[in-house]
XYZ file of C-alpha atoms in Angstrom:
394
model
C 174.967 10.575 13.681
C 174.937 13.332 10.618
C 178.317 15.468 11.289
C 178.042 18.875 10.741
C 176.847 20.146 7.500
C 180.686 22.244 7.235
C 182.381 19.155 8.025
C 180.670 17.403 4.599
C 181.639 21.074 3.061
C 185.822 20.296 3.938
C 185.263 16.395 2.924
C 183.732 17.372 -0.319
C 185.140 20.480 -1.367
C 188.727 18.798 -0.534
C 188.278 16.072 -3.007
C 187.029 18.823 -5.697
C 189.805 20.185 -5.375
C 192.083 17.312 -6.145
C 190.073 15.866 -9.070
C 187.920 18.911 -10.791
C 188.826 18.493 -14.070
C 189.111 22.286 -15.661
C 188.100 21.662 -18.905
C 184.113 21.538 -19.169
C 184.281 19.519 -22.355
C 185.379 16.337 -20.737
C 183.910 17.059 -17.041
C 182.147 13.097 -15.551
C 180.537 15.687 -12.720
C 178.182 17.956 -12.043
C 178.746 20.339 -8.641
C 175.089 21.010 -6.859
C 173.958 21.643 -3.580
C 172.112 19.480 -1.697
C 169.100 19.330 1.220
C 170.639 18.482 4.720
C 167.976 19.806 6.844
C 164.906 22.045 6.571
C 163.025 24.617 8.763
C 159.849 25.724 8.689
C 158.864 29.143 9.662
C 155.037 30.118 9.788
C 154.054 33.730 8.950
C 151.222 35.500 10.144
C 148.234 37.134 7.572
C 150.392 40.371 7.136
C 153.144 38.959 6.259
C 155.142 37.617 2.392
C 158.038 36.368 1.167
C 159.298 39.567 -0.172
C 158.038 41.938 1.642
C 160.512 41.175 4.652
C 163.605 43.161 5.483
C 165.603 40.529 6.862
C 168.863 39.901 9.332
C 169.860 38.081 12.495
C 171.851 38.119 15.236
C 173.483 35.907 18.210
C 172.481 36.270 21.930
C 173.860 34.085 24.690
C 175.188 31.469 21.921
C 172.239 31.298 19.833
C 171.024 32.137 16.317
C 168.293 34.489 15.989
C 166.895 36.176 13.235
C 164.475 39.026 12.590
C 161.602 40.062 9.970
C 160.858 43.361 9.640
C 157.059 44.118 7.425
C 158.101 46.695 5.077
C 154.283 46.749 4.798
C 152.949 47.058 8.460
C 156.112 48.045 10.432
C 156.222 44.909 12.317
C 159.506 43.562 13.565
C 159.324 39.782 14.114
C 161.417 37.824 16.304
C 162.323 33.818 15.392
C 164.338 31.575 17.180
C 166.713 30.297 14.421
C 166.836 26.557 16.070
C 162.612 25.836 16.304
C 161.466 28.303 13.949
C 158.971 30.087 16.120
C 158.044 33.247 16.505
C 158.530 34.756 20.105
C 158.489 38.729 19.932
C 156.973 41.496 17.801
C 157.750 45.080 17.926
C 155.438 47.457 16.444
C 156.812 50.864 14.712
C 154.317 54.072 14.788
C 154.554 55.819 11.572
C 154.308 59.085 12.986
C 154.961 61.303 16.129
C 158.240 61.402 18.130
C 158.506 57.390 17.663
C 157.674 57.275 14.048
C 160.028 55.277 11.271
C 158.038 57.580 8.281
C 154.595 56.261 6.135
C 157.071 54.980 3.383
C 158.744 51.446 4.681
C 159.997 49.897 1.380
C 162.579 51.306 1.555
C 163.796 50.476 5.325
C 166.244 48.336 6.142
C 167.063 47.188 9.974
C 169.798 45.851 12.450
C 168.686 43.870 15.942
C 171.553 44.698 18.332
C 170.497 42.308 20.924
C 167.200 41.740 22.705
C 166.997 45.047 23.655
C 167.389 47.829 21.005
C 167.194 47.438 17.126
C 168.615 50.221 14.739
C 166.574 50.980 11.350
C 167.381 52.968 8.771
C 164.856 54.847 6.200
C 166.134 55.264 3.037
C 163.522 57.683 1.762
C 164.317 60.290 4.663
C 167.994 59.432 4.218
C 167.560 58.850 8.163
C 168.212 56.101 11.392
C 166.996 55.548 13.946
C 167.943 53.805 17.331
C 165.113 51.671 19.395
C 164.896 50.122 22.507
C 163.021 46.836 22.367
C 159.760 48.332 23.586
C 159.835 50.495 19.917
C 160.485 53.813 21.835
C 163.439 55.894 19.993
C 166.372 56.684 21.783
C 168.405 58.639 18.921
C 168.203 59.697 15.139
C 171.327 60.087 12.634
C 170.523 62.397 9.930
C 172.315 60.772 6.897
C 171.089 63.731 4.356
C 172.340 66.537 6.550
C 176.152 64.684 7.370
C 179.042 65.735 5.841
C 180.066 63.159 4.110
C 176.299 63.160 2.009
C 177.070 66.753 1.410
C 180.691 66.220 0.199
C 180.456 62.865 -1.232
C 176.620 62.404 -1.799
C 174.503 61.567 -3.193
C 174.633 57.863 -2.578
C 172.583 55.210 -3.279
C 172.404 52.648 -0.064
C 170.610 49.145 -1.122
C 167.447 48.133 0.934
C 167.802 44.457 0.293
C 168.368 41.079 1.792
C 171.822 40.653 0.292
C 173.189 43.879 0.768
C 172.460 43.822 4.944
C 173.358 46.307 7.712
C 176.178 44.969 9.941
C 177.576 45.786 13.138
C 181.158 45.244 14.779
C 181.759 46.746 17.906
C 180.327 50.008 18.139
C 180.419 50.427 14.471
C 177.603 50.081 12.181
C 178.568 49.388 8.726
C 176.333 49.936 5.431
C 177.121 49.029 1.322
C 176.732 52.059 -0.325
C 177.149 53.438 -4.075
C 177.948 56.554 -5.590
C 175.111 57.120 -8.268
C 176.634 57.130 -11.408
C 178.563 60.906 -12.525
C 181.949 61.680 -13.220
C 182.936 61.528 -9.886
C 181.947 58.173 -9.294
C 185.094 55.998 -8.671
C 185.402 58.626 -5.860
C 182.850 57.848 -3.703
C 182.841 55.585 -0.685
C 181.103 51.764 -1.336
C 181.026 51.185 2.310
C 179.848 53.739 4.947
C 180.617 53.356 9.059
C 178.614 54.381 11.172
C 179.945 55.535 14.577
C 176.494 55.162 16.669
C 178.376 57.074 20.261
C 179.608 59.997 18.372
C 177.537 60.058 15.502
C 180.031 60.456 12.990
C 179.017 59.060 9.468
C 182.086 58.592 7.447
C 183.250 56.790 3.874
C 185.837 54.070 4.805
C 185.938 52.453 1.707
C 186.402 53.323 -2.042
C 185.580 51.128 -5.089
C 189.096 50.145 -7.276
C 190.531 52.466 -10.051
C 187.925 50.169 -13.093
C 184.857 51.895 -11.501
C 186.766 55.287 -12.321
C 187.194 54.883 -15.834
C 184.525 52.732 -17.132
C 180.704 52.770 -17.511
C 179.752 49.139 -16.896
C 176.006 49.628 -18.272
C 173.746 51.084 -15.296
C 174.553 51.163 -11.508
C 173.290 48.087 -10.931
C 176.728 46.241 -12.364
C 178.241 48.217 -9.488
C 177.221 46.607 -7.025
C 179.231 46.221 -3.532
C 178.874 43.561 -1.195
C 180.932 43.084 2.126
C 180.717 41.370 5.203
C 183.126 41.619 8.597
C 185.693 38.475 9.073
C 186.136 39.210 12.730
C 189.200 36.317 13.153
C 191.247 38.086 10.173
C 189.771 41.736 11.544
C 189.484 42.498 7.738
C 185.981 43.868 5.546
C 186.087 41.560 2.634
C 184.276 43.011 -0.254
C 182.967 41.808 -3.656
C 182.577 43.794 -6.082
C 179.396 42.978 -8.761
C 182.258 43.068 -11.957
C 185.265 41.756 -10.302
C 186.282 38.240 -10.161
C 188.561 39.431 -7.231
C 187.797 39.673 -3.710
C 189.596 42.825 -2.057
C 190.364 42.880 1.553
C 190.964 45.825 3.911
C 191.945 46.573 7.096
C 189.778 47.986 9.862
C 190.788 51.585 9.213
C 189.715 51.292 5.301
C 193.324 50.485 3.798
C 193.591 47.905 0.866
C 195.301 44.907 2.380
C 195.024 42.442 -0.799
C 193.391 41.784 -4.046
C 192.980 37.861 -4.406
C 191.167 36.055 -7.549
C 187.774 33.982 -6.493
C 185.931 33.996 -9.917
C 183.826 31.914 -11.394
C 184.487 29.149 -13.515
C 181.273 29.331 -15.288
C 181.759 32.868 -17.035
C 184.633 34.885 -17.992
C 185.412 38.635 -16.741
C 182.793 40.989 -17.211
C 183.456 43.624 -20.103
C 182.369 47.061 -19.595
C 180.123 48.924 -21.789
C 183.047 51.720 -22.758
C 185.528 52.821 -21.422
C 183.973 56.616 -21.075
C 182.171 57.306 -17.865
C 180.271 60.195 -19.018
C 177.819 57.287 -20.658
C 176.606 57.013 -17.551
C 174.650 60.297 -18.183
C 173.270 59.078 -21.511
C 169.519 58.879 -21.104
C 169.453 58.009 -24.916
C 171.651 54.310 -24.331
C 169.866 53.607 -20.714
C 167.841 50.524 -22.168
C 170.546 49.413 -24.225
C 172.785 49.808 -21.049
C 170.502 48.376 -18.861
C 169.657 45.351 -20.734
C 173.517 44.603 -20.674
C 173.568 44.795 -16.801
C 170.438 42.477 -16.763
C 172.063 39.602 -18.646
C 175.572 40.036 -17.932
C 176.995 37.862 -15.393
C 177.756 39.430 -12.187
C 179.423 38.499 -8.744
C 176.909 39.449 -5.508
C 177.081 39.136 -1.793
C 180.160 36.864 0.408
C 179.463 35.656 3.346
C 181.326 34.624 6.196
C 181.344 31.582 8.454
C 183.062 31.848 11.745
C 181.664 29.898 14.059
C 182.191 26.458 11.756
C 185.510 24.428 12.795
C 187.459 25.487 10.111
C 186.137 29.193 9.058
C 185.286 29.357 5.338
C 183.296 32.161 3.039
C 180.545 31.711 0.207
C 180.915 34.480 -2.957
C 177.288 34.287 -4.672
C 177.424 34.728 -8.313
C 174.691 35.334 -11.119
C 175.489 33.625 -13.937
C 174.796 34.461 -17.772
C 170.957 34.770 -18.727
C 168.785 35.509 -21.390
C 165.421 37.802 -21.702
C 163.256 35.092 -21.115
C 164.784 34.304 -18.236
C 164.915 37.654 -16.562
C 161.390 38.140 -17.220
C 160.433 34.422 -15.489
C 161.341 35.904 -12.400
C 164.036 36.141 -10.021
C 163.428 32.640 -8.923
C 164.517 31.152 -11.888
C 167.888 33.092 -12.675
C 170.637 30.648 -12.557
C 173.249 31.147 -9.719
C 176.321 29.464 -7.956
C 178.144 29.627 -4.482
C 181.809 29.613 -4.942
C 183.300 28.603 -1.034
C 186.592 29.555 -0.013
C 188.397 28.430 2.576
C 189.654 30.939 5.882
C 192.765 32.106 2.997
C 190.220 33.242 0.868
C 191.114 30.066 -1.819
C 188.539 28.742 -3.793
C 187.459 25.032 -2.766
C 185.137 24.999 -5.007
C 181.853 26.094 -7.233
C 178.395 24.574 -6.678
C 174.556 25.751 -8.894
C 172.293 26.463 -6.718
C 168.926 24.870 -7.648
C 166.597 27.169 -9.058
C 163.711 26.842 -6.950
C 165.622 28.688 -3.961
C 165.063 32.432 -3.397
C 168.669 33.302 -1.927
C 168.241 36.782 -1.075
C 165.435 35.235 1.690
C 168.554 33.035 3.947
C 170.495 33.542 7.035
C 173.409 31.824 7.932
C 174.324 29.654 11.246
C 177.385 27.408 11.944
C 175.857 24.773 10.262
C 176.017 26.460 6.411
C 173.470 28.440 4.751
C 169.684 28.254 4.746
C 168.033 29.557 1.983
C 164.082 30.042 1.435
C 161.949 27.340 -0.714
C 160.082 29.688 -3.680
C 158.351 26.637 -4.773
C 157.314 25.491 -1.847
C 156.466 28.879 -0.487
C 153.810 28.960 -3.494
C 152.166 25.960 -2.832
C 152.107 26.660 1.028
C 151.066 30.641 1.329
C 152.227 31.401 4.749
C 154.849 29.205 5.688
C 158.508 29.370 4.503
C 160.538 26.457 4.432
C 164.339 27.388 4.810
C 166.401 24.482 3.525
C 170.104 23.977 4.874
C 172.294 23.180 1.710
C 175.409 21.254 1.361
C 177.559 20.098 -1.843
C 177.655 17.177 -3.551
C 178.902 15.954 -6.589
C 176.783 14.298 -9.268
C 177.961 11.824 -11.480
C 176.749 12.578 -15.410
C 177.867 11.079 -18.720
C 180.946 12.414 -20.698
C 179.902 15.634 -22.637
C 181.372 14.903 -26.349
């Protein structure tokens, strides 16, 4: 019998991290990942690979994740073990139930069976559901405080950057759009969904403050909930750091988890009035585009020994920006429950990872190839390390 994919993970991360040899010019190994176990998951004629908001959630012990149509306002329902669809809630645009005509820019949360909570990032607004699509509240982000203090922000509608929930709590990455203000504004918002309160719990460190690191985009924040150290864990896009902070927002440590396969990221000046240079933005934003950058950590709780995966985006050139996202090269750096790096692994490039969700197993991440040559059904492959043997670079 196969043992669980996370027990392979602790076998062969553990004896990376007695023999990795540092220096690349005499490394016998190459670090990939692997096909344990695939899924299929069949879509029906509305639906694509990318035109999904995606997320999951656990009910009764079980994995379950969620699709919502950005194009027809669809939620779908799949059952994270078989892969079948079971349950699809339909949004009205309009009326006293209505989500708003514009849905590429929604993002949503299942909270159970029963209700689901969406946000619409055009009408800076959210909404809470019960499962028959009927709203039971709205939360007027533009009119809060905090986006009249703080604001504006910029909150990311994409598969990485996903809405989270602990407790009572909603929790959403966030960033200040670029001014001279910007190190001051909150990178993760909470979301008190009994009292309504919207509030900034989270600030970015002092280098956001007093650099311009090309366009927002290096900026990037990324943070999940480890519920067994009751810490948010947050990478930041230019720091090859992981922070972590305490429930109420307070910095508890800074720890290093950086790649091996690019050094720290250099900002584009050190004035962060470039921001507001319209004249440099290509220049700028073609720096952001091929600079290396750290993006979304996950967290594994349910495996026997909890562990976390920092996603990184390594170095790349023009051409390969313009192939597509399919084809940028990235790795997973894993990290055991201290937050210490076991070890780095590239990602093959025929896997979308922003189209994944996670289960006690390891990550699944979507097939792009495969999804090509199949229209209509995505195959979600499980993926575990393993070393590869090569000959001895000179």
């Amino acid at each position: 019998m196969k043992s669980q994919a996370y027990s392979l993970i602790c076998l062969i991360t553990l004896v990376y991290s007695c023999h990795h040899e540092t220096n690349n010019s005499t490394r016998k190994y190459r670090d990939t990942l692997v096909v344990e176990k695939s899924l299929l998951l069949r879509l029906d004629s509305t639906q694509g690979l990318f035109s999904n908001n995606l997320n999951q959630f656990e009910y009764k012990g079980k994995t379950f994740f969620t699709f919502f149509n950005q194009l027809t306002g669809n939620l779908h329902y799949y059952d994270a073990d078989s892969g079948k669809s079971f349950k699809v809630v339909s949004f009205q645009s309009e009326g006293p139930d209505g989500i708003g005509n514009r849905k590429d820019l929604i993002a949503h949360l299942p909270i159970g069976m029963d209700s689901v909570f969406i946000y619409n990032g055009w009408e800076l607004r959210a909404f809470l559901f019960n499962g028959r699509g009927e709203k039971l509240r709205t939360y007027d982000f533009g009119e809060s405080d905090l986006f009249r203090s703080n604001g504006p922000f910029n909150i990311a509608i994409t598969n990485d950057n996903r809405l989270y929930r602990h407790g009572k709590k909603i929790y959403i990455n966030a960033q200040g759009l670029p001014d001279t203000n910007f190190g001051n504004k909150p990178v993760l918002l909470e979301l008190n969904l009994a009292t309504e309160n919207l509030t900034g719990l989270i600030f970015p460190p002092q280098s956001y403050a007093t650099h311009c690191w090309g366009i927002n985009y290096s900026t990037n924040t990324f943070s999940c909930y480890a519920e067994k150290r009751k810490e948010f864990i947050i990478s930041y896009g230019i720091e090859p750091h992981i922070y972590t902070y305490s429930q109420d927002g307070q910095l508890n440590k800074k720890l290093t988890l950086g790649s091996e396969y690019f050094s720290n990221i250099k900002p584009y000046s050190s004035n962060l009035s470039d921001y507001m240079d319209m004249s440099t933005y290509e220049e700028r934003s073609n720096i952001s585009q091929m600079n290396p950058k750290y993006y979304k950590v996950l967290y594994f709780p349910n495996a026997k020994e909890e562990y976390f995966i920092r996603e990184t985006f390594l170095p790349r050139s023009k051409e390969e920006i313009q192939s597509g996202a399919s084809h940028l090269r990235k790795t997973f750096i894993i990290a055991d429950r201290h937050l210490q790096k076991i070890g780095e692994y590239k990602v093959p490039k025929q896997y979308t990872t922003s189209v994944f969700f996670t289960s006690k197993e390891g990550i699944y991440i979507a097939d792009f190839e495969h999804y090509m040559e199949n229209e209509g059904v995505i195959k979600f492959d499980l993926l575990i390390p393993q070393r590869v043997s090569e000959a001895k670079q000179q």
